[in-house]
PDB file of C-alpha atoms in Angstrom:
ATOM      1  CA  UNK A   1      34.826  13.067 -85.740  1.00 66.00           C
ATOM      2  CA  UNK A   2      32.967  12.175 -89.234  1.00 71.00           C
ATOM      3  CA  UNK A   3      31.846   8.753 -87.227  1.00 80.00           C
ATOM      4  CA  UNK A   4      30.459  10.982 -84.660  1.00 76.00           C
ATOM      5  CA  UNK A   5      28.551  13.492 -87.162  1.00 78.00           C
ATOM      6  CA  UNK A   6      27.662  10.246 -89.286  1.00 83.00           C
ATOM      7  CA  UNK A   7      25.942   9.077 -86.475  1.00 78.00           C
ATOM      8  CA  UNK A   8      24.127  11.904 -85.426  1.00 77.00           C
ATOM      9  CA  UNK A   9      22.610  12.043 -89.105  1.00 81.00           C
ATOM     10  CA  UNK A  10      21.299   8.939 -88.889  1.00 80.00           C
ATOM     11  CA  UNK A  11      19.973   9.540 -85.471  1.00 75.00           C
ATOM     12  CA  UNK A  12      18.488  12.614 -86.772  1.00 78.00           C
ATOM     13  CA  UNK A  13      16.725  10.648 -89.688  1.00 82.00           C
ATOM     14  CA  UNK A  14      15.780   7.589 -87.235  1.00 77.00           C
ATOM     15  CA  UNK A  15      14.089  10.416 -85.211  1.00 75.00           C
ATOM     16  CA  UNK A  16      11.935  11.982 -87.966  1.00 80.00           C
ATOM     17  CA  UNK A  17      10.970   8.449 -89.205  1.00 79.00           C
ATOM     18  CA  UNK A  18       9.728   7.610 -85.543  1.00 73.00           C
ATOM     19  CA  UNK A  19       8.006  11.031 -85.687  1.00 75.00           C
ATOM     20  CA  UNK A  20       6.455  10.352 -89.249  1.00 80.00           C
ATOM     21  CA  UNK A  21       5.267   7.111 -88.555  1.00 76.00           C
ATOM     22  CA  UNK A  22       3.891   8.476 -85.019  1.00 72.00           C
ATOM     23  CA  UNK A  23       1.628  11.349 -86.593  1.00 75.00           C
ATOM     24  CA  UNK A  24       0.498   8.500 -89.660  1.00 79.00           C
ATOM     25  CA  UNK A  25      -0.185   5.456 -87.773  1.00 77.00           C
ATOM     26  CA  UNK A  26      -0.813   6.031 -83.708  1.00 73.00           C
ATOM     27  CA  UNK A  27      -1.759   9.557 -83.459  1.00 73.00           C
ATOM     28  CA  UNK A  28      -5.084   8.827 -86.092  1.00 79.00           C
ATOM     29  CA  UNK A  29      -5.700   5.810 -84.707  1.00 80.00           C
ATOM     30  CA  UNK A  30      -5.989   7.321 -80.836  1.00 77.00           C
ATOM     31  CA  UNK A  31      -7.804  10.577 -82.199  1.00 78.00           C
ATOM     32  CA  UNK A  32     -10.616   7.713 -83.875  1.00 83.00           C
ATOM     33  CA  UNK A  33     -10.677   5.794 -80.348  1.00 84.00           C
ATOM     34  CA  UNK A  34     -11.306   9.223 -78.237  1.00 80.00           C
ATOM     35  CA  UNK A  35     -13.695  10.475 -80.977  1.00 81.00           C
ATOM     36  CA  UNK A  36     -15.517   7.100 -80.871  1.00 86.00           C
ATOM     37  CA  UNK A  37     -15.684   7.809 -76.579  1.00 85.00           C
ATOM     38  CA  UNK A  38     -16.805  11.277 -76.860  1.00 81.00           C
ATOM     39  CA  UNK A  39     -19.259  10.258 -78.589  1.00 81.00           C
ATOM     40  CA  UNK A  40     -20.600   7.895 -76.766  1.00 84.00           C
ATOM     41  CA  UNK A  41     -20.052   9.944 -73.183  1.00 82.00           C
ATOM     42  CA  UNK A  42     -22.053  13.314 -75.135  1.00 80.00           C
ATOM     43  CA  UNK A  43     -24.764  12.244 -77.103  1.00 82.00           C
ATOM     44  CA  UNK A  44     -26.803  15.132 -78.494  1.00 84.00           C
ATOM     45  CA  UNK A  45     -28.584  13.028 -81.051  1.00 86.00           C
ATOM     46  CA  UNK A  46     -31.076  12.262 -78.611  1.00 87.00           C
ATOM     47  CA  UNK A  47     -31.825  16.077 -77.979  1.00 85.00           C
ATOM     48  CA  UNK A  48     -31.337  16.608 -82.060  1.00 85.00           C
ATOM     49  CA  UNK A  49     -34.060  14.170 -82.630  1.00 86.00           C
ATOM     50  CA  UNK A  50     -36.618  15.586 -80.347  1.00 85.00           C
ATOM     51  CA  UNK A  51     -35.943  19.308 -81.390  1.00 82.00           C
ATOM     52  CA  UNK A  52     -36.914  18.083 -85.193  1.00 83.00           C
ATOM     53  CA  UNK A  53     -39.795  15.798 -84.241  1.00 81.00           C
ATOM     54  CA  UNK A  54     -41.190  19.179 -82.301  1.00 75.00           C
ATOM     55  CA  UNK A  55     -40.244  20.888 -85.578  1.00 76.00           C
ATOM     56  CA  UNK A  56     -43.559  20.078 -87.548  1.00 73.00           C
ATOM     57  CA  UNK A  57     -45.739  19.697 -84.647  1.00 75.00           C
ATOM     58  CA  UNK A  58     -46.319  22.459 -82.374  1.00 69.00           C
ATOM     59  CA  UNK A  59     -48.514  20.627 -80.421  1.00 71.00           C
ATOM     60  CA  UNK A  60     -45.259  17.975 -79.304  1.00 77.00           C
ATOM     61  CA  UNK A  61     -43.349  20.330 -77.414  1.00 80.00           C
ATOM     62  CA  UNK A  62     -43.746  23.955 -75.605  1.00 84.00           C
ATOM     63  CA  UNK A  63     -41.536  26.708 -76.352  1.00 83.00           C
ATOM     64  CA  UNK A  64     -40.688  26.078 -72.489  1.00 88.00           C
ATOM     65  CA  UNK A  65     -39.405  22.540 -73.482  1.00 87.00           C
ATOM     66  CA  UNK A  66     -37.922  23.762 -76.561  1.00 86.00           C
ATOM     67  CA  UNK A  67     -36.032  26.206 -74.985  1.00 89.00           C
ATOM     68  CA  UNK A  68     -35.034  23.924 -72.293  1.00 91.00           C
ATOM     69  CA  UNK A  69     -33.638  21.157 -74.801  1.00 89.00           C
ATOM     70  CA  UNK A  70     -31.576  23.948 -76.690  1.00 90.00           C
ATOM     71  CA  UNK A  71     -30.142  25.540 -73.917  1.00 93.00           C
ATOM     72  CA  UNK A  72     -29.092  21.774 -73.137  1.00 91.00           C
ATOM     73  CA  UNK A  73     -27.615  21.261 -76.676  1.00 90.00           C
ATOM     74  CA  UNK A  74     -25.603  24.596 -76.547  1.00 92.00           C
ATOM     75  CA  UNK A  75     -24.275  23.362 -73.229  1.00 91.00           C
ATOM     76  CA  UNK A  76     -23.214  19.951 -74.373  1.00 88.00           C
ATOM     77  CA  UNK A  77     -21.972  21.162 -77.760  1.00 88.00           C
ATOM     78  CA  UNK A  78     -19.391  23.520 -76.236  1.00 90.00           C
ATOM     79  CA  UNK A  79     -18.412  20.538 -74.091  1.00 88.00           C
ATOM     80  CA  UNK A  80     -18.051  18.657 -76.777  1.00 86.00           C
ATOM     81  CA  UNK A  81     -16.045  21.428 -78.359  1.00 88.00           C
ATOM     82  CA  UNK A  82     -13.565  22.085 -75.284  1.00 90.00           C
ATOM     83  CA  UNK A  83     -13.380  18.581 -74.344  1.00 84.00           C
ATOM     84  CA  UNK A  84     -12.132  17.358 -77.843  1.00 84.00           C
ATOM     85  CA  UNK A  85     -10.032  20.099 -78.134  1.00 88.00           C
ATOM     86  CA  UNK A  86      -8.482  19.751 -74.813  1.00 88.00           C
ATOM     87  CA  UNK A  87      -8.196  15.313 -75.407  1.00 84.00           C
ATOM     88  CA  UNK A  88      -6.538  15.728 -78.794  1.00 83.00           C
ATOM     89  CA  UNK A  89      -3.792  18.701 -77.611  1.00 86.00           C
ATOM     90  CA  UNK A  90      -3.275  16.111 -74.608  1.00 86.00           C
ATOM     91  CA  UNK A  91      -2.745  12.883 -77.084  1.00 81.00           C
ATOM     92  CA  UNK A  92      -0.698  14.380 -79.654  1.00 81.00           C
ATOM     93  CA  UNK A  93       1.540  15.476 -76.443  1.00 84.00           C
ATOM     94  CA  UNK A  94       1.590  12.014 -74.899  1.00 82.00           C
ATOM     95  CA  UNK A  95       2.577  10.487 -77.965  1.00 77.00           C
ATOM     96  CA  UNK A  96       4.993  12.605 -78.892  1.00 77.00           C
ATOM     97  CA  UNK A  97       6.651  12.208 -75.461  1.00 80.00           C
ATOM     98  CA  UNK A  98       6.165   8.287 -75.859  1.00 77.00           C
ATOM     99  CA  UNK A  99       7.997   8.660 -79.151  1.00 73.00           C
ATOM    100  CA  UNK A 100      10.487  11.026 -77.858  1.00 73.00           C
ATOM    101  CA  UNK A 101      11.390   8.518 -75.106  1.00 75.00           C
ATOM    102  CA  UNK A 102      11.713   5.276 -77.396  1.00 70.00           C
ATOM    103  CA  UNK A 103      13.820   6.922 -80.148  1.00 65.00           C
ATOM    104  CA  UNK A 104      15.867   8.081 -76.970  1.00 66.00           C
ATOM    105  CA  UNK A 105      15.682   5.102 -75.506  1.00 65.00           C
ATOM    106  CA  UNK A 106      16.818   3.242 -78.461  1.00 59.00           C
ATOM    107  CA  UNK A 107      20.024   5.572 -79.214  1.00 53.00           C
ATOM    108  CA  UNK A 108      21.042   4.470 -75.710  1.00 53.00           C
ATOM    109  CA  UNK A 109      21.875   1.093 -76.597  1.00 53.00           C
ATOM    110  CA  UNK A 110      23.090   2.196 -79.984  1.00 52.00           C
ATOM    111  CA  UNK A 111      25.789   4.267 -78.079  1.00 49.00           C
ATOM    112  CA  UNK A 112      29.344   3.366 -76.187  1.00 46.00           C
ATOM    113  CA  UNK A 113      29.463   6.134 -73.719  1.00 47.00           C
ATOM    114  CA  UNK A 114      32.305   7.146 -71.883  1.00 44.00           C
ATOM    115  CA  UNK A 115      31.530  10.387 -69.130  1.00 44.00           C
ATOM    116  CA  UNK A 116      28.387  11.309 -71.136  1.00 44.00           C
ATOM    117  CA  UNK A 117      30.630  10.952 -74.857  1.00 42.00           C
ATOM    118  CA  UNK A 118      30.116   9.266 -78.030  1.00 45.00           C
ATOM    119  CA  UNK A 119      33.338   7.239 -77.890  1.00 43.00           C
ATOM    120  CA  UNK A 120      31.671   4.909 -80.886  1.00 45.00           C
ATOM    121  CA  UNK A 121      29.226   3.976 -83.187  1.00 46.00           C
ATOM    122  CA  UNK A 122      27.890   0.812 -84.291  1.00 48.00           C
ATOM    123  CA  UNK A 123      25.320   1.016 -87.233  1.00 45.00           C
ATOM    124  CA  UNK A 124      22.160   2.119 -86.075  1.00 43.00           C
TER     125      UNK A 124
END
């Protein structure tokens, strides 16, 4: 019985170092990758930059065209909002899933089993 509760301490601390090193390592580095995509699949600099070179010159754009471009920026912004919002709550979900299945995956092999039992433990 104190092998059995030994081991499921140190599977409970194998777990939360799988999970720390999850949210510090892979999570930020997939969140920079999808943020580096969005990017490049939304650019509003383009409409950014000709809303300020209009800026000084009211002779570069009508208030047609200017209304036009921000109604186009709004648009794309709340995309930009949503979609991030919706990539990152699907990522952080993936990976903790992936994580979830190698730590279980892992305390498989760790484990005799005998009908679904801890019969032993070797040191994990």
């Amino acid at each position: 019985m104190l092998c059995l509760m030994t081991c499921i301490y140190r599977l409970q601390d194998h777990f939360e170092n799988v999970q720390l090193i999850a949210d510090t390592t892979t999570l930020p580095h997939a969140m920079q990758y999808l943020r580096t995509r969005i990017a490049e699949e939304l650019d509003l600099s383009q409409l950014t930059e000709r809303l300020q070179k209009g800026k000084g010159q009211p002779t570069t754009l009508t208030s047609s065209e200017k209304l036009e471009l921000w109604d186009r920026l709004k648009i794309l912004s709340m995309q930009l909002l949503i979609f991030s919002t919706y990539l990152w709550c699907i990522q952080y979900v993936i990976s903790q899933i992936f994580f979830s299945l190698k730590f279980y995956g892992c305390v498989s092999s760790r484990f005799h089993t005998n009908g679904g039992f801890a019969v032993g433990c070797d040191n994990a």
